[in-house]
mmCIF file of C-alpha atoms and ligand atoms in Angstrom:
data_model
loop_
_atom_site.group_PDB
_atom_site.id
_atom_site.type_symbol
_atom_site.label_atom_id
_atom_site.label_comp_id
_atom_site.label_asym_id
_atom_site.label_seq_id
_atom_site.Cartn_x
_atom_site.Cartn_y
_atom_site.Cartn_z
ATOM 1 C CA MET A 17 350.087 14.951 70.281
ATOM 2 C CA SER A 18 347.960 11.910 72.554
ATOM 3 C CA THR A 19 346.255 13.287 76.005
ATOM 4 C CA PRO A 20 348.282 12.261 78.922
ATOM 5 C CA VAL A 21 346.996 8.350 80.681
ATOM 6 C CA GLY A 22 345.262 9.115 83.746
ATOM 7 C CA ILE A 23 347.094 7.328 86.992
ATOM 8 C CA ALA A 24 345.257 6.702 90.718
ATOM 9 C CA VAL A 25 347.817 6.356 93.016
ATOM 10 C CA LEU A 26 346.635 4.329 96.179
ATOM 11 C CA GLY A 27 349.524 4.939 99.281
ATOM 12 C CA SER A 28 350.839 8.202 97.412
ATOM 13 C CA THR A 29 352.349 9.674 101.028
ATOM 14 C CA GLY A 30 354.440 6.596 101.209
ATOM 15 C CA SER A 31 357.981 5.731 99.559
ATOM 16 C CA ILE A 32 356.255 4.139 96.655
ATOM 17 C CA GLY A 33 353.923 6.917 96.108
ATOM 18 C CA ASP A 34 357.011 9.046 96.494
ATOM 19 C CA SER A 35 358.797 7.591 93.635
ATOM 20 C CA THR A 36 355.926 7.027 92.019
ATOM 21 C CA LEU A 37 355.227 11.258 91.919
ATOM 22 C CA ASP A 38 358.787 11.772 91.528
ATOM 23 C CA VAL A 39 358.774 10.323 87.807
ATOM 24 C CA VAL A 40 355.258 10.866 87.145
ATOM 25 C CA ALA A 41 356.309 14.863 86.945
ATOM 26 C CA ARG A 42 359.295 14.084 84.592
ATOM 27 C CA HIS A 43 356.869 13.181 81.786
ATOM 28 C CA PRO A 44 353.934 15.582 82.166
ATOM 29 C CA ASP A 45 352.765 15.132 78.514
ATOM 30 C CA ARG A 46 352.510 10.707 79.029
ATOM 31 C CA PHE A 47 350.779 10.599 82.586
ATOM 32 C CA LYS A 48 348.331 12.892 84.596
ATOM 33 C CA ILE A 49 347.138 12.351 88.066
ATOM 34 C CA VAL A 50 343.828 11.949 88.670
ATOM 35 C CA ALA A 51 343.462 10.536 92.105
ATOM 36 C CA LEU A 52 345.365 9.990 95.493
ATOM 37 C CA GLY A 53 344.803 7.937 98.431
ATOM 38 C CA ALA A 54 346.413 7.697 101.175
ATOM 39 C CA ARG A 55 344.997 6.629 105.014
ATOM 40 C CA ARG A 56 345.497 9.170 107.348
ATOM 41 C CA ASP A 57 348.854 11.556 106.554
ATOM 42 C CA HIS A 58 346.651 14.670 105.419
ATOM 43 C CA GLU A 59 349.459 17.299 105.235
ATOM 44 C CA LYS A 60 351.467 15.536 102.977
ATOM 45 C CA LEU A 61 348.725 14.755 100.640
ATOM 46 C CA LEU A 62 347.183 18.389 100.935
ATOM 47 C CA ALA A 63 350.747 19.799 99.333
ATOM 48 C CA GLN A 64 350.296 16.593 96.852
ATOM 49 C CA CYS A 65 346.996 17.863 95.819
ATOM 50 C CA LEU A 66 348.789 20.882 95.348
ATOM 51 C CA LYS A 67 351.455 20.055 93.473
ATOM 52 C CA PHE A 68 349.495 17.826 91.255
ATOM 53 C CA GLN A 69 345.897 18.896 91.402
ATOM 54 C CA PRO A 70 343.675 15.419 91.122
ATOM 55 C CA GLU A 71 339.998 14.964 90.472
ATOM 56 C CA CYS A 72 339.705 13.482 94.140
ATOM 57 C CA ALA A 73 341.776 12.588 96.836
ATOM 58 C CA ALA A 74 340.964 10.072 99.502
ATOM 59 C CA LEU A 75 341.880 9.241 103.243
ATOM 60 C CA VAL A 76 340.843 6.316 104.752
ATOM 61 C CA GLU A 77 340.547 8.178 108.460
ATOM 62 C CA PRO A 78 337.443 10.598 108.272
ATOM 63 C CA GLU A 79 338.816 13.374 110.762
ATOM 64 C CA ALA A 80 342.158 13.206 108.637
ATOM 65 C CA ALA A 81 339.812 13.735 105.126
ATOM 66 C CA ARG A 82 337.934 16.319 107.266
ATOM 67 C CA GLU A 83 341.573 18.622 107.749
ATOM 68 C CA LEU A 84 342.338 18.003 104.242
ATOM 69 C CA GLU A 85 339.032 19.009 102.765
ATOM 70 C CA HIS A 86 338.534 22.672 105.012
ATOM 71 C CA ALA A 87 342.524 22.865 103.183
ATOM 72 C CA LEU A 88 341.839 22.769 100.177
ATOM 73 C CA ARG A 89 338.719 24.838 99.987
ATOM 74 C CA GLN A 90 340.768 27.101 102.136
ATOM 75 C CA ALA A 91 343.246 27.017 99.027
ATOM 76 C CA GLY A 92 340.963 27.404 96.490
ATOM 77 C CA SER A 93 341.483 23.981 94.492
ATOM 78 C CA LYS A 94 338.757 21.780 93.416
ATOM 79 C CA THR A 95 340.255 18.578 94.507
ATOM 80 C CA ARG A 96 337.004 16.308 95.589
ATOM 81 C CA VAL A 97 337.800 14.603 98.582
ATOM 82 C CA LEU A 98 336.589 11.192 99.796
ATOM 83 C CA ALA A 99 336.801 9.578 103.275
ATOM 84 C CA GLY A 100 336.669 5.680 104.538
ATOM 85 C CA GLU A 101 337.977 2.443 103.553
ATOM 86 C CA ALA A 102 335.361 2.284 100.320
ATOM 87 C CA ALA A 103 337.202 5.626 98.886
ATOM 88 C CA LEU A 104 340.112 4.192 98.041
ATOM 89 C CA ASP A 105 337.943 1.011 96.178
ATOM 90 C CA GLU A 106 336.137 4.199 94.464
ATOM 91 C CA ILE A 107 339.335 5.922 92.958
ATOM 92 C CA ALA A 108 340.928 2.621 91.890
ATOM 93 C CA ALA A 109 338.050 2.176 89.649
ATOM 94 C CA MET A 110 337.543 5.344 88.666
ATOM 95 C CA PRO A 111 337.449 5.366 85.015
ATOM 96 C CA SER A 112 339.271 8.800 84.478
ATOM 97 C CA ALA A 113 342.231 6.598 85.752
ATOM 98 C CA PRO A 114 343.466 3.367 83.777
ATOM 99 C CA PHE A 115 346.379 3.029 85.658
ATOM 100 C CA VAL A 116 346.308 2.031 89.154
ATOM 101 C CA MET A 117 349.228 1.935 91.855
ATOM 102 C CA ALA A 118 348.336 0.180 94.378
ATOM 103 C CA GLY A 119 350.956 1.357 97.042
ATOM 104 C CA ILE A 120 348.359 1.138 100.490
ATOM 105 C CA VAL A 121 349.305 -1.923 103.150
ATOM 106 C CA GLY A 122 347.113 -3.631 104.531
ATOM 107 C CA ALA A 123 343.757 -5.087 104.428
ATOM 108 C CA ALA A 124 342.569 -1.435 102.939
ATOM 109 C CA GLY A 125 344.911 -2.508 99.982
ATOM 110 C CA LEU A 126 343.769 -5.460 99.322
ATOM 111 C CA SER A 127 340.148 -4.991 98.439
ATOM 112 C CA SER A 128 341.237 -1.340 96.537
ATOM 113 C CA SER A 129 343.598 -3.761 94.593
ATOM 114 C CA LEU A 130 340.784 -6.106 93.721
ATOM 115 C CA ALA A 131 338.333 -2.807 93.218
ATOM 116 C CA ALA A 132 341.233 -1.665 90.103
ATOM 117 C CA ALA A 133 341.454 -5.425 88.856
ATOM 118 C CA ARG A 134 337.593 -6.147 88.240
ATOM 119 C CA ALA A 135 337.592 -2.212 86.472
ATOM 120 C CA GLY A 136 340.320 -3.344 84.464
ATOM 121 C CA LYS A 137 342.985 -1.349 84.878
ATOM 122 C CA ARG A 138 346.698 -1.735 84.542
ATOM 123 C CA LEU A 139 346.805 -2.559 88.062
ATOM 124 C CA MET A 140 350.678 -1.788 89.416
ATOM 125 C CA ILE A 141 351.090 -3.685 92.627
ATOM 126 C CA ALA A 142 353.633 -2.432 94.854
ATOM 127 C CA ASN A 143 351.996 -3.824 97.587
ATOM 128 C CA LYS A 144 352.336 -7.306 99.163
ATOM 129 C CA GLU A 145 349.009 -8.292 100.741
ATOM 130 C CA PRO A 146 346.911 -8.487 97.494
ATOM 131 C CA LEU A 147 349.268 -11.619 95.762
ATOM 132 C CA VAL A 148 350.007 -12.964 99.427
ATOM 133 C CA MET A 149 346.439 -12.953 100.870
ATOM 134 C CA ALA A 150 344.337 -13.284 98.072
ATOM 135 C CA GLY A 151 346.501 -14.270 94.820
ATOM 136 C CA PRO A 152 344.151 -17.000 92.871
ATOM 137 C CA MET A 153 341.874 -14.595 93.750
ATOM 138 C CA LEU A 154 343.365 -11.573 92.236
ATOM 139 C CA ILE A 155 344.697 -13.202 89.276
ATOM 140 C CA GLU A 156 341.045 -14.583 88.629
ATOM 141 C CA ALA A 157 340.024 -11.106 88.501
ATOM 142 C CA ALA A 158 342.218 -10.100 86.750
ATOM 143 C CA ARG A 159 341.573 -12.029 83.969
ATOM 144 C CA GLU A 160 337.147 -11.784 84.546
ATOM 145 C CA GLY A 161 338.094 -7.440 84.530
ATOM 146 C CA ARG A 162 340.751 -7.981 81.301
ATOM 147 C CA ALA A 163 343.442 -6.053 83.568
ATOM 148 C CA THR A 164 347.088 -5.491 83.597
ATOM 149 C CA LEU A 165 348.955 -6.743 86.673
ATOM 150 C CA LEU A 166 352.599 -5.055 86.509
ATOM 151 C CA PRO A 167 354.390 -5.939 89.994
ATOM 152 C CA ILE A 168 356.528 -3.324 90.981
ATOM 153 C CA ASP A 169 358.433 -4.608 94.145
ATOM 154 C CA SER A 170 361.478 -5.128 92.198
ATOM 155 C CA GLU A 171 362.407 -8.394 92.414
ATOM 156 C CA HIS A 172 359.294 -8.797 90.658
ATOM 157 C CA ASN A 173 359.542 -6.010 88.683
ATOM 158 C CA ALA A 174 363.082 -7.806 87.058
ATOM 159 C CA ILE A 175 361.660 -10.599 86.880
ATOM 160 C CA PHE A 176 359.131 -9.723 84.665
ATOM 161 C CA GLN A 177 361.230 -7.834 82.501
ATOM 162 C CA CYS A 178 363.103 -11.225 82.269
ATOM 163 C CA TRP A 179 360.143 -13.386 81.629
ATOM 164 C CA PRO A 180 359.115 -14.024 78.008
ATOM 165 C CA SER A 181 356.940 -11.588 76.604
ATOM 166 C CA GLY A 182 352.800 -12.258 76.403
ATOM 167 C CA ALA A 183 353.162 -14.766 78.751
ATOM 168 C CA GLU A 184 349.355 -14.983 80.730
ATOM 169 C CA THR A 185 349.834 -13.919 84.189
ATOM 170 C CA GLY A 186 349.834 -16.719 86.865
ATOM 171 C CA ARG A 187 350.890 -18.720 84.217
ATOM 172 C CA ALA A 188 354.102 -20.347 83.341
ATOM 173 C CA PRO A 189 355.086 -20.378 80.004
ATOM 174 C CA LYS A 190 357.313 -23.219 77.918
ATOM 175 C CA GLY A 191 360.901 -23.310 78.971
ATOM 176 C CA VAL A 192 361.569 -21.961 82.320
ATOM 177 C CA ARG A 193 363.635 -24.017 84.108
ATOM 178 C CA ARG A 194 363.557 -21.843 87.599
ATOM 179 C CA ILE A 195 363.290 -17.983 88.822
ATOM 180 C CA LEU A 196 366.186 -16.982 91.708
ATOM 181 C CA LEU A 197 364.936 -13.940 93.778
ATOM 182 C CA THR A 198 367.280 -12.234 95.248
ATOM 183 C CA ALA A 199 368.227 -11.437 98.680
ATOM 184 C CA SER A 200 370.852 -8.669 100.437
ATOM 185 C CA GLY A 201 370.746 -11.179 103.497
ATOM 186 C CA GLY A 202 369.856 -7.874 105.542
ATOM 187 C CA PRO A 203 371.345 -6.215 108.675
ATOM 188 C CA PHE A 204 371.906 -9.580 110.391
ATOM 189 C CA VAL A 205 373.372 -11.834 107.304
ATOM 190 C CA ASP A 206 377.045 -12.223 109.127
ATOM 191 C CA TRP A 207 375.542 -12.408 112.835
ATOM 192 C CA SER A 208 375.399 -15.375 114.597
ATOM 193 C CA ALA A 209 372.108 -17.257 115.965
ATOM 194 C CA GLU A 210 372.813 -15.821 120.113
ATOM 195 C CA GLN A 211 373.058 -12.362 118.243
ATOM 196 C CA ILE A 212 370.221 -12.505 116.071
ATOM 197 C CA ALA A 213 368.102 -13.594 118.724
ATOM 198 C CA ALA A 214 369.262 -10.188 120.828
ATOM 199 C CA ALA A 215 369.048 -8.147 118.244
ATOM 200 C CA THR A 216 367.085 -4.685 118.927
ATOM 201 C CA PRO A 217 365.190 -2.302 116.844
ATOM 202 C CA GLU A 218 367.256 0.346 116.325
ATOM 203 C CA GLN A 219 369.779 -2.720 114.307
ATOM 204 C CA ALA A 220 367.274 -4.653 112.642
ATOM 205 C CA CYS A 221 365.884 -1.020 110.990
ATOM 206 C CA ARG A 222 369.695 -0.040 109.482
ATOM 207 C CA HIS A 223 369.123 -2.038 106.230
ATOM 208 C CA PRO A 224 372.733 -1.936 104.323
ATOM 209 C CA ARG A 225 371.207 -1.556 101.276
ATOM 210 C CA TRP A 226 367.256 0.211 100.133
ATOM 211 C CA VAL A 227 366.163 3.257 102.362
ATOM 212 C CA MET A 228 361.989 1.798 103.457
ATOM 213 C CA GLY A 229 359.469 1.695 106.059
ATOM 214 C CA ARG A 230 359.924 0.411 110.249
ATOM 215 C CA LYS A 231 357.540 -3.211 109.066
ATOM 216 C CA ILE A 232 359.714 -3.909 105.893
ATOM 217 C CA SER A 233 362.623 -3.287 107.438
ATOM 218 C CA VAL A 234 362.448 -5.589 109.828
ATOM 219 C CA ASP A 235 360.862 -7.983 107.264
ATOM 220 C CA SER A 236 363.876 -7.811 105.546
ATOM 221 C CA ALA A 237 365.873 -9.290 108.641
ATOM 222 C CA THR A 238 364.170 -11.866 109.444
ATOM 223 C CA LEU A 239 364.241 -12.823 105.892
ATOM 224 C CA MET A 240 360.403 -13.069 105.749
ATOM 225 C CA ASN A 241 360.487 -10.095 103.612
ATOM 226 C CA LYS A 242 361.853 -13.047 100.905
ATOM 227 C CA GLY A 243 359.471 -15.277 102.217
ATOM 228 C CA LEU A 244 356.877 -13.184 101.304
ATOM 229 C CA GLU A 245 358.169 -12.804 97.989
ATOM 230 C CA VAL A 246 358.119 -16.091 97.159
ATOM 231 C CA ILE A 247 354.721 -16.790 97.497
ATOM 232 C CA GLU A 248 354.108 -13.275 95.794
ATOM 233 C CA ALA A 249 356.665 -14.787 92.597
ATOM 234 C CA ARG A 250 354.442 -17.957 92.367
ATOM 235 C CA MET A 251 351.082 -16.867 91.929
ATOM 236 C CA LEU A 252 352.140 -13.926 89.408
ATOM 237 C CA PHE A 253 354.330 -16.127 87.296
ATOM 238 C CA GLY A 254 352.737 -19.690 87.753
ATOM 239 C CA LEU A 255 355.740 -22.056 89.151
ATOM 240 C CA PRO A 256 355.474 -24.590 91.563
ATOM 241 C CA LEU A 257 357.283 -23.842 94.886
ATOM 242 C CA GLU A 258 360.687 -25.785 94.215
ATOM 243 C CA GLN A 259 360.828 -23.749 91.407
ATOM 244 C CA VAL A 260 361.151 -20.388 92.842
ATOM 245 C CA GLU A 261 364.555 -19.872 94.387
ATOM 246 C CA VAL A 262 366.089 -17.397 97.220
ATOM 247 C CA VAL A 263 369.838 -16.250 96.248
ATOM 248 C CA VAL A 264 371.320 -14.353 98.702
ATOM 249 C CA HIS A 265 373.439 -11.322 97.014
ATOM 250 C CA ARG A 266 374.445 -8.903 98.849
ATOM 251 C CA GLN A 267 375.457 -5.714 96.288
ATOM 252 C CA SER A 268 371.613 -5.433 95.599
ATOM 253 C CA LEU A 269 372.238 -5.098 92.051
ATOM 254 C CA VAL A 270 371.238 -8.003 90.432
ATOM 255 C CA HIS A 271 367.398 -8.031 91.169
ATOM 256 C CA SER A 272 366.209 -11.359 90.265
ATOM 257 C CA LEU A 273 367.048 -13.876 87.894
ATOM 258 C CA VAL A 274 365.254 -16.140 85.117
ATOM 259 C CA GLU A 275 366.650 -19.598 84.503
ATOM 260 C CA TYR A 276 365.981 -21.680 80.792
ATOM 261 C CA VAL A 277 365.768 -25.302 80.214
ATOM 262 C CA ASP A 278 368.432 -24.080 77.553
ATOM 263 C CA GLY A 279 371.148 -23.322 80.177
ATOM 264 C CA SER A 280 370.328 -19.481 79.418
ATOM 265 C CA MET A 281 370.057 -17.304 82.837
ATOM 266 C CA LEU A 282 368.512 -13.883 82.201
ATOM 267 C CA ALA A 283 369.130 -11.423 85.399
ATOM 268 C CA GLN A 284 367.965 -7.545 85.598
ATOM 269 C CA LEU A 285 370.313 -5.559 87.347
ATOM 270 C CA GLY A 286 370.079 -1.319 87.717
ATOM 271 C CA SER A 287 370.741 1.011 90.833
ATOM 272 C CA PRO A 288 368.911 0.350 93.760
ATOM 273 C CA ASP A 289 365.664 2.345 93.056
ATOM 274 C CA MET A 290 362.417 1.864 93.281
ATOM 275 C CA ARG A 291 362.024 4.716 90.191
ATOM 276 C CA THR A 292 363.299 2.073 87.703
ATOM 277 C CA PRO A 293 360.314 -1.066 88.767
ATOM 278 C CA ILE A 294 357.960 2.189 88.416
ATOM 279 C CA ALA A 295 359.340 4.279 85.720
ATOM 280 C CA HIS A 296 359.400 0.306 83.806
ATOM 281 C CA ALA A 297 355.379 -0.430 84.630
ATOM 282 C CA LEU A 298 354.102 2.829 83.495
ATOM 283 C CA ALA A 299 356.207 3.122 80.586
ATOM 284 C CA TRP A 300 355.905 -0.819 79.178
ATOM 285 C CA PRO A 301 356.668 -2.277 77.394
ATOM 286 C CA ASP A 302 357.868 1.575 76.526
ATOM 287 C CA ARG A 303 360.910 3.173 78.403
ATOM 288 C CA ILE A 304 361.313 6.390 80.112
ATOM 289 C CA ASP A 305 363.551 7.704 81.743
ATOM 290 C CA SER A 306 363.150 7.034 85.591
ATOM 291 C CA GLY A 307 366.052 9.945 87.578
ATOM 292 C CA VAL A 308 368.160 7.212 88.531
ATOM 293 C CA GLN A 309 371.506 7.075 88.862
ATOM 294 C CA PHE A 310 372.743 4.760 86.534
ATOM 295 C CA LEU A 311 375.030 1.418 87.278
ATOM 296 C CA ASP A 312 379.003 1.640 86.750
ATOM 297 C CA LEU A 313 379.460 -2.377 86.127
ATOM 298 C CA ALA A 314 383.674 -1.255 86.840
ATOM 299 C CA ARG A 315 383.002 0.395 90.090
ATOM 300 C CA ALA A 316 380.499 -2.067 91.599
ATOM 301 C CA GLY A 317 383.086 -4.373 91.409
ATOM 302 C CA VAL A 318 382.435 -8.113 92.860
ATOM 303 C CA LEU A 319 378.996 -9.294 92.179
ATOM 304 C CA GLN A 320 378.761 -12.224 95.485
ATOM 305 C CA PHE A 321 375.080 -14.483 95.416
ATOM 306 C CA GLU A 322 375.572 -17.750 98.669
ATOM 307 C CA PRO A 323 372.470 -19.577 99.339
ATOM 308 C CA PRO A 324 370.177 -18.311 102.644
ATOM 309 C CA ASP A 325 370.803 -20.185 105.489
ATOM 310 C CA THR A 326 367.216 -21.191 106.952
ATOM 311 C CA GLY A 327 368.704 -22.316 109.937
ATOM 312 C CA ARG A 328 369.185 -18.703 111.551
ATOM 313 C CA PHE A 329 366.251 -17.545 109.368
ATOM 314 C CA PRO A 330 363.541 -19.435 109.959
ATOM 315 C CA CYS A 331 361.339 -17.212 108.888
ATOM 316 C CA LEU A 332 362.092 -18.134 105.301
ATOM 317 C CA ALA A 333 361.206 -21.678 105.750
ATOM 318 C CA LEU A 334 357.598 -21.008 107.575
ATOM 319 C CA ALA A 335 356.791 -18.793 104.702
ATOM 320 C CA ARG A 336 357.289 -21.480 101.983
ATOM 321 C CA GLN A 337 355.556 -23.468 104.607
ATOM 322 C CA ALA A 338 352.528 -21.345 104.045
ATOM 323 C CA ALA A 339 353.490 -21.537 100.124
ATOM 324 C CA ALA A 340 353.256 -24.948 100.040
ATOM 325 C CA ALA A 341 349.825 -25.303 101.941
ATOM 326 C CA GLY A 342 348.429 -22.425 100.049
ATOM 327 C CA GLY A 343 344.102 -21.747 100.827
ATOM 328 C CA LEU A 344 344.535 -19.251 103.395
ATOM 329 C CA ALA A 345 348.037 -19.964 105.124
ATOM 330 C CA PRO A 346 349.746 -17.531 103.070
ATOM 331 C CA ALA A 347 347.476 -14.696 104.876
ATOM 332 C CA ILE A 348 347.897 -16.147 108.413
ATOM 333 C CA LEU A 349 351.343 -16.312 107.863
ATOM 334 C CA ASN A 350 351.368 -12.874 106.808
ATOM 335 C CA ALA A 351 348.764 -11.651 110.093
ATOM 336 C CA ALA A 352 350.597 -13.275 112.087
ATOM 337 C CA ASN A 353 354.615 -11.816 111.186
ATOM 338 C CA GLU A 354 352.621 -8.223 111.144
ATOM 339 C CA VAL A 355 351.284 -8.235 114.890
ATOM 340 C CA ALA A 356 354.785 -10.051 115.484
ATOM 341 C CA VAL A 357 356.927 -7.346 114.061
ATOM 342 C CA ALA A 358 354.971 -4.350 115.421
ATOM 343 C CA ALA A 359 355.177 -6.083 119.076
ATOM 344 C CA PHE A 360 359.032 -6.608 118.646
ATOM 345 C CA LEU A 361 358.890 -2.828 117.710
ATOM 346 C CA GLU A 362 357.434 -1.837 120.460
ATOM 347 C CA GLY A 363 359.869 -3.850 122.368
ATOM 348 C CA HIS A 364 357.552 -6.068 123.859
ATOM 349 C CA LEU A 365 358.597 -9.325 121.949
ATOM 350 C CA ASN A 366 362.290 -10.593 120.795
ATOM 351 C CA PHE A 367 363.976 -10.561 117.774
ATOM 352 C CA SER A 368 363.675 -14.482 117.836
ATOM 353 C CA GLY A 369 360.205 -14.584 119.334
ATOM 354 C CA ILE A 370 358.597 -13.071 115.713
ATOM 355 C CA PRO A 371 359.608 -16.270 114.099
ATOM 356 C CA THR A 372 358.500 -18.268 117.786
ATOM 357 C CA VAL A 373 355.095 -16.607 116.994
ATOM 358 C CA ILE A 374 354.360 -17.296 113.560
ATOM 359 C CA ASP A 375 354.666 -21.021 113.658
ATOM 360 C CA SER A 376 352.417 -21.027 116.869
ATOM 361 C CA VAL A 377 349.602 -19.082 115.136
ATOM 362 C CA MET A 378 349.745 -21.248 112.130
ATOM 363 C CA ASN A 379 349.765 -24.607 114.379
ATOM 364 C CA ALA A 380 346.938 -22.824 115.732
ATOM 365 C CA VAL A 381 344.792 -21.048 112.927
ATOM 366 C CA PRO A 382 343.097 -23.562 110.805
ATOM 367 C CA ALA A 383 343.985 -22.492 106.963
ATOM 368 C CA GLY A 384 341.102 -23.580 105.126
ATOM 369 C CA GLU A 385 340.123 -22.561 101.637
ATOM 370 C CA ALA A 386 340.701 -18.841 100.153
ATOM 371 C CA LYS A 387 336.959 -18.496 99.099
ATOM 372 C CA ASP A 388 336.266 -14.844 98.622
ATOM 373 C CA LEU A 389 337.060 -11.788 99.766
ATOM 374 C CA GLU A 390 335.368 -12.540 103.817
ATOM 375 C CA SER A 391 337.023 -15.785 104.105
ATOM 376 C CA VAL A 392 340.259 -14.385 103.935
ATOM 377 C CA LEU A 393 339.662 -11.434 105.954
ATOM 378 C CA ALA A 394 338.156 -13.516 109.060
ATOM 379 C CA ALA A 395 341.646 -15.715 108.574
ATOM 380 C CA ASP A 396 343.569 -12.720 109.373
ATOM 381 C CA THR A 397 341.361 -11.877 112.290
ATOM 382 C CA ALA A 398 341.651 -14.340 113.183
ATOM 383 C CA ALA A 399 345.515 -14.965 113.288
ATOM 384 C CA ARG A 400 345.817 -11.795 114.559
ATOM 385 C CA GLY A 401 343.959 -12.617 117.589
ATOM 386 C CA ALA A 402 345.559 -15.663 118.066
ATOM 387 C CA ALA A 403 349.079 -13.639 117.893
ATOM 388 C CA LEU A 404 348.204 -11.298 120.488
ATOM 389 C CA ARG A 405 347.381 -14.205 122.761
ATOM 390 C CA ARG A 406 350.224 -15.526 122.078
ATOM 391 C CA ILE A 407 352.920 -12.612 122.462
ATOM 392 C CA ALA A 408 350.774 -11.837 125.659
ATOM 393 C CA GLU A 409 350.755 -14.968 127.556
ATOM 394 C CA GLY A 410 354.920 -14.775 126.584
ATOM 395 C CA ARG A 411 354.823 -11.376 128.479
ATOM 396 C CA HIS A 412 353.729 -12.970 131.366
ATOM 397 C CA ALA A 413 355.440 -16.106 131.302
ATOM 398 C CA PRO A 414 358.598 -15.564 134.037
ATOM 399 C CA ARG A 415 361.261 -16.164 131.406
ATOM 400 C CA GLY A 416 359.800 -14.263 128.462
ATOM 401 C CA HIS A 417 360.128 -15.872 124.967
HETATM 402 MG MG1 MG B 527 361.625 -5.968 97.048
#
């Protein structure tokens, strides 16, 4: 009997955390939760701590951490509580957790992912920020720390499954012609440009295939989610931008494809459930049960593929523009998008204002070289400020956007 591998789950109270803990609970002989980290949801983290009894639990917000500490002591738990942003870096680098699931969104996710890479972990990347904001830096840190990067985003995990084994992260092997990222098209795939312009937050959050948080649901409706995934894919797989394509596939059963120079096209299919990529990354190179419903192809019916329409969905073109510029441009794009989406969800910006704001921020904030974490975070701050000013100007203008 081998001993179970220790796992740290960053972002354990989010949907990636739920799915990860679900898969881990099916395999107590293989995996053990040694650390859980989240931003502020101390009640949910408490329940997870009592169930999995990790060595450590971390919360970014100090007040929430105090609440957790108090409740754990009352329950007689031995789990140690850490607080603050740096606590996530600490649990990401814990020697007793060789596996790290990175599911924290935002800048805190960036720093903890870099810490896990430097510490030589099996880093399972479920958040977009590390690769979008600081892709070359993360890949370099992983190379130096001898970490293994495994993608959890369903499209990138699909590509990884169709990729030649043994390929180095960030370097495309010979024989790959292109990769095709599939996109569901989002809830507005058949809407006219006029209808899309007037879309409400409620309509944007109604995703046809995947159950997701509100921010990523809006990203899926604008196709910015796919744009960010183009940037991620370039970083992970090391292909030039023109060899990373997007194809709309409404059924969300083919999760992405790789085309080889001999004309072969390999695809990964499955039910749209994040437990498949999570189980794949946890067990890799083995395969384990994930609890996912198996796909019945005869009942799935017709699979459709069509080109994306960047006219109605300009965010996809903006993301490709940022990818082509490189350096700090993807970090600026990402920050402007976060601010614009938050303003849209709060009713301060029209749906069609999202790409307008991002475009103006990309023109206003200079995108230099991404030298280190500080330069990336400075560009992030500058872009957020520019986006907030642009949105405020729009609100005060007589006709809005
Ligand atoms: Mg995805």
